Amino acid sequence: MTNHESEANQYTVQVNFTDASGNVLDAVVVNVPEVAAGATAQATAKSNRSLTGTVQAQVASALRY
């Protein structure tokens, strides 16, 4: 996450894991703790399922607060 705002923010991000056809195999929500203004932070989304084949992670939605 890169916070382009002038104040610190927190983020909640939904990440969908999809197969080659675009079918959602799993979805997880990641909370990113406070990110200072102009700063960048990293978070890791992990599925708790055994996913096989070609799997892509896609940001489905993100909420800044």
Short mmCIF file of C-alpha atoms in Angstrom, two decimals, residues 3 9 15 17-19 24 27 30 32 35 37-39 41 43-46 48 51 53-54 56-58 61:
data_model
loop_
_atom_site.label_atom_id
_atom_site.label_comp_id
_atom_site.label_asym_id
_atom_site.label_seq_id
_atom_site.Cartn_x
_atom_site.Cartn_y
_atom_site.Cartn_z
CA ASN A 3 -0.53 6.22 1.15
CA ASN A 9 -4.38 5.87 7.17
CA VAL A 15 -7.83 -10.34 -2.14
CA PHE A 17 -7.53 -16.01 -5.53
CA THR A 18 -8.79 -17.02 -8.97
CA ASP A 19 -8.12 -19.83 -11.43
CA VAL A 24 -12.83 -17.37 -7.35
CA ALA A 27 -10.99 -14.82 -0.77
CA VAL A 30 -5.90 -8.35 4.98
CA VAL A 32 -2.75 -3.08 6.82
CA VAL A 35 0.62 3.80 6.98
CA ALA A 37 1.44 9.99 4.92
CA GLY A 38 3.52 9.42 1.78
CA ALA A 39 4.80 6.07 3.08
CA ALA A 41 3.65 -0.64 3.64
CA ALA A 43 0.99 -7.02 3.68
CA THR A 44 0.69 -10.67 2.70
CA ALA A 45 -2.53 -12.41 1.71
CA LYS A 46 -2.47 -16.16 2.29
CA ASN A 48 -5.85 -21.40 3.97
CA LEU A 51 -4.92 -24.22 -4.32
CA GLY A 53 -3.07 -25.06 -11.02
CA THR A 54 -2.60 -21.51 -12.20
CA GLN A 56 -3.76 -15.43 -9.50
CA ALA A 57 -4.21 -13.02 -6.61
CA GLN A 58 -6.35 -10.00 -7.41
CA SER A 61 -11.64 -4.12 -2.99
#
